[in-house]
Coordinates of C-alpha atoms in Angstrom, one line a residue:
K1136 CA -249.9 73.9 192.5
M1137 CA -249.6 70.8 190.4
L1138 CA -253.4 70.6 189.9
L1139 CA -253.3 74.2 188.8
S1140 CA -250.5 73.6 186.5
N1141 CA -252.3 70.6 184.8
C1142 CA -255.5 72.6 184.4
A1143 CA -253.7 75.4 182.8
R1144 CA -252.0 73.0 180.4
L1145 CA -255.4 71.3 179.6
T1146 CA -256.9 74.7 179.0
A1147 CA -254.1 75.8 176.7
H1148 CA -254.2 72.5 174.7
K1149 CA -258.0 72.9 174.2
G1150 CA -257.5 76.4 173.1
L1151 CA -255.0 75.4 170.6
T1152 CA -257.2 72.7 169.3
N1153 CA -260.2 75.0 168.9
L1154 CA -257.9 77.6 167.4
S1155 CA -256.7 75.0 164.7
R1156 CA -260.3 74.0 164.0
V1157 CA -261.3 77.6 163.5
A1158 CA -258.2 78.1 161.3
G1159 CA -258.9 75.1 159.3
G1160 CA -262.6 76.2 158.8
N1161 CA -261.5 79.6 157.8
L1162 CA -258.9 78.1 155.2
T1163 CA -261.6 75.8 153.7
T1164 CA -263.9 78.7 153.5
T1165 CA -261.2 80.8 151.8
K1166 CA -260.4 78.1 149.4
Y1167 CA -264.2 77.7 148.4
S1168 CA -264.6 81.5 148.2
S1169 CA -261.6 81.7 145.9
F1170 CA -262.8 78.9 143.7
S1171 CA -266.3 80.5 143.5
S1172 CA -264.7 83.8 142.6
L1173 CA -262.5 82.2 139.8
T1174 CA -265.6 80.5 138.2
K1175 CA -267.6 83.7 138.3
S1176 CA -264.8 85.6 136.7
L1177 CA -264.5 83.1 133.9
R1178 CA -268.2 83.1 133.2
P1179 CA -269.0 85.5 130.4
S1180 CA -271.2 88.4 131.4
K1181 CA -274.6 89.2 129.9
R1182 CA -273.0 91.9 127.7
T1183 CA -270.4 89.4 126.4
Q1184 CA -273.1 86.8 125.7
I1185 CA -275.2 89.3 123.8
Y1186 CA -272.0 90.4 121.9
L1187 CA -271.4 86.8 120.9
L1188 CA -275.0 86.2 119.6
N1189 CA -274.8 89.5 117.6
A1190 CA -271.4 88.4 116.2
T1191 CA -272.9 84.9 115.3
A1192 CA -275.9 86.5 113.6
L1193 CA -273.7 89.0 111.6
G1194 CA -271.5 86.1 110.5
G1195 CA -274.5 84.3 109.2
I1196 CA -275.7 87.5 107.3
V1197 CA -272.3 87.9 105.7
W1198 CA -272.2 84.2 104.7
C1199 CA -275.6 84.6 103.1
G1200 CA -274.5 87.7 101.3
V1201 CA -271.4 86.0 99.9
E1202 CA -273.6 83.1 98.7
S1203 CA -276.0 85.7 97.2
M1204 CA -273.2 87.4 95.3
N1205 CA -272.2 84.3 93.8
G1206 CA -275.7 83.4 92.9
G1207 CA -275.6 80.6 95.4
T1208 CA -273.4 78.7 92.9
R1209 CA -270.1 76.9 93.7
K1210 CA -268.2 75.7 90.7
D1211 CA -265.8 72.8 90.7
F1212 CA -266.9 71.9 94.3
Y1213 CA -265.1 68.7 94.1
D1214 CA -262.5 66.9 91.8
Y1215 CA -261.1 63.5 92.4
R1216 CA -258.9 61.5 90.1
F1217 CA -257.0 58.1 90.0
I1218 CA -255.1 56.0 87.5
T1219 CA -256.1 52.5 86.5
T1220 CA -255.0 50.0 83.9
K1221 CA -258.5 48.5 83.2
D1222 CA -259.9 48.3 79.6
P1223 CA -261.6 51.5 78.5
D1224 CA -264.6 49.6 77.1
D1225 CA -265.1 47.8 80.4
L1226 CA -265.0 51.2 82.1
V1227 CA -267.8 52.6 79.8
G1228 CA -269.9 49.6 80.8
F1229 CA -269.2 50.1 84.5
Y1230 CA -270.2 53.5 84.7
G1231 CA -273.7 52.7 83.1
S1232 CA -274.1 49.5 85.2
E1233 CA -275.8 48.9 88.5
N1234 CA -272.5 48.1 90.1
F1235 CA -271.6 51.8 90.0
M1236 CA -275.2 52.7 91.1
D1237 CA -274.8 50.6 94.2
I1238 CA -271.5 52.2 94.9
F1239 CA -273.1 55.8 94.3
C1240 CA -276.0 55.0 96.6
V1241 CA -273.7 53.7 99.4
V1242 CA -276.3 51.6 101.0
P1243 CA -279.0 49.3 99.4
F1244 CA -282.1 51.1 100.7
M1245 CA -280.8 54.4 99.2
G1246 CA -280.6 52.7 95.8
T1247 CA -284.3 51.5 96.2
L1248 CA -285.5 54.9 97.4
M1249 CA -283.7 57.3 95.1
M1250 CA -283.4 55.3 91.8
R1251 CA -285.3 52.2 91.7
G1252 CA -288.2 53.7 93.5
G1253 CA -288.4 56.4 90.9
H1254 CA -290.0 56.7 87.4
F1255 CA -288.9 57.9 84.0
D1256 CA -290.7 60.6 82.1
E1257 CA -290.9 60.9 78.3
E1258 CA -287.6 62.8 78.2
G1259 CA -285.7 60.1 80.1
T1260 CA -285.5 61.9 83.4
V1261 CA -285.8 60.1 86.6
H1262 CA -288.3 61.5 89.1
T1263 CA -287.8 60.3 92.7
T1264 CA -287.5 61.4 96.5
G1265 CA -285.5 64.6 97.2
F1266 CA -284.4 66.6 100.1
P1267 CA -286.8 68.5 100.2
G1268 CA -289.3 68.0 97.6
E1269 CA -288.9 65.8 94.3
L1270 CA -285.4 65.0 92.9
Q1271 CA -285.0 65.0 89.1
V1272 CA -282.1 63.2 87.6
S1273 CA -280.9 63.3 84.0
M1274 CA -277.9 61.8 82.3
V1275 CA -275.9 62.5 79.1
F1276 CA -273.3 60.0 77.9
S1277 CA -270.6 61.0 75.4
D1278 CA -267.3 59.6 74.2
D1279 CA -264.8 59.8 71.4
V1280 CA -262.5 57.2 69.7
D1281 CA -259.2 57.6 67.7
S1282 CA -258.7 56.5 64.1
E1283 CA -258.1 52.9 65.1
G1284 CA -261.4 52.7 67.0
N1285 CA -259.8 52.8 70.4
M1286 CA -261.7 54.8 73.1
K1287 CA -260.0 58.2 73.8
W1288 CA -262.3 59.5 76.5
F1289 CA -265.6 59.0 78.1
N1290 CA -268.0 61.1 80.1
K1291 CA -271.2 60.6 82.0
R1292 CA -272.7 63.9 82.9
E1293 CA -275.6 63.8 85.5
R1294 CA -277.8 66.6 86.7
F1295 CA -279.6 66.4 90.0
R1296 CA -282.3 69.0 90.4
D1297 CA -284.4 69.2 93.5
V1298 CA -287.8 70.9 93.1
L1299 CA -290.4 71.7 95.7
F1300 CA -293.8 73.3 94.5
G1301 CA -292.2 74.3 91.3
F1302 CA -289.2 76.1 93.0
T1303 CA -285.7 74.7 92.5
C1304 CA -284.1 74.2 96.0
W1305 CA -280.8 73.2 94.6
D1306 CA -279.1 72.1 91.3
M1307 CA -276.1 69.9 90.9
V1308 CA -274.2 68.7 87.9
T1309 CA -271.5 66.0 88.3
N1310 CA -269.2 64.3 85.8
F1311 CA -267.9 60.8 85.8
G1312 CA -265.5 59.7 83.1
F1313 CA -262.0 58.9 82.0
E1314 CA -259.2 59.9 79.6
R1315 CA -256.7 57.5 78.0
L1316 CA -253.1 58.4 78.7
E1317 CA -250.3 58.2 76.2
D1318 CA -248.8 55.2 78.1
G1319 CA -251.9 53.3 77.7
R1320 CA -253.2 53.8 81.3
V1321 CA -256.5 55.4 82.1
M1322 CA -257.1 58.4 84.2
V1323 CA -260.5 58.2 85.8
Y1324 CA -262.2 61.5 87.2
H1325 CA -265.2 62.4 89.4
H1326 CA -265.8 66.0 89.0
G1327 CA -268.5 68.3 90.6
E1328 CA -269.2 70.8 87.8
Y1329 CA -271.4 73.1 89.9
F1330 CA -273.8 73.3 92.8
K1331 CA -276.4 76.0 92.8
S1332 CA -278.1 76.7 96.1
G1333 CA -281.5 78.1 96.0
F1334 CA -283.1 77.2 99.3
P1335 CA -280.8 77.7 102.3
P1336 CA -280.1 76.1 104.7
F1337 CA -281.4 72.9 103.1
S1338 CA -279.4 73.5 100.0
W1339 CA -276.2 74.1 102.0
I1340 CA -276.8 70.9 104.0
A1341 CA -277.3 68.9 100.7
R1342 CA -274.0 70.5 99.2
T1343 CA -272.1 69.5 102.3
I1344 CA -273.4 65.9 102.1
F1345 CA -272.7 65.6 98.5
Q1346 CA -269.2 66.8 98.9
I1347 CA -268.4 64.1 101.6
H1348 CA -270.4 61.6 99.6
A1349 CA -268.2 62.3 96.6
R1350 CA -265.1 61.5 98.4
W1351 CA -266.5 58.2 99.5
V1352 CA -267.6 57.3 96.0
A1353 CA -264.2 58.2 94.4
W1354 CA -262.4 56.0 97.0
A1355 CA -264.9 53.2 96.7
T1356 CA -264.8 53.2 92.8
E1357 CA -261.0 53.2 92.7
H1358 CA -260.7 50.3 95.2
H1359 CA -263.5 48.4 93.2
L1360 CA -261.9 49.0 89.9
N1361 CA -258.3 48.3 90.9
H1362 CA -259.0 45.2 93.1
Y1363 CA -262.2 43.4 92.0
A1364 CA -263.8 44.7 88.9
F1365 CA -263.8 42.5 85.7
E1366 CA -261.6 39.8 87.4
N1367 CA -264.2 37.0 87.2
D1368 CA -265.1 38.0 83.6
T1369 CA -261.4 37.8 82.6
E1370 CA -260.9 34.4 84.3
L1371 CA -264.1 33.1 82.5
D1372 CA -262.9 34.4 79.1
E1373 CA -259.5 32.7 79.6
H1374 CA -261.4 29.5 80.5
L1375 CA -263.6 29.6 77.5
E1376 CA -260.7 30.3 75.2
E1377 CA -258.8 27.3 76.5
E1378 CA -261.8 25.1 76.1
S1379 CA -262.3 26.2 72.5

């Protein structure tokens, strides 16, 4: 009887163990099946994917239509201003110097590629490497003085025109200048007059780059003028005045 009882207990124990293994396996299988079903439910169907592609294409067509209605032209596409106490005559010299050119070109090789690597034609227009094609750069300087000969305002108007096989890919005009305020300080401005897109998407890429670039140039110019510009010249002038 004791032997039969022990055998029954052993059989029951093995049965429970096998049952738990089977239950555990079923539980794991159930969890895996639930996760697989969840991922499949979250995955977009082919119809949804086609819908998204069509919506993206439609958005691109609408964007092209809006650009075409505007003639591809964006006016006042950036405008940055800051205040400085520097002498207006020094500012005029700065905006026509290589110091500002180095800031505008950001890195030295761009200055060599875009400006110093170009050539002037008979009208004073710079011809250099563009994106794409050839970049034509022209500048017009203008200013005004008051009755006492003090500078009232100054403006440097630059036109960048990118041409490929005689076709204008994009055309941009920017203004760099300043106005003297009543309190004697000077308000400096960097203003994007217009950007005309003629060869998308290259022209749109160029416009985005120049908008980001304009923010950098404005910040770098303000930092340079208010912290470093003309300081050495002023110290030298004071030293020469003391020596005389």
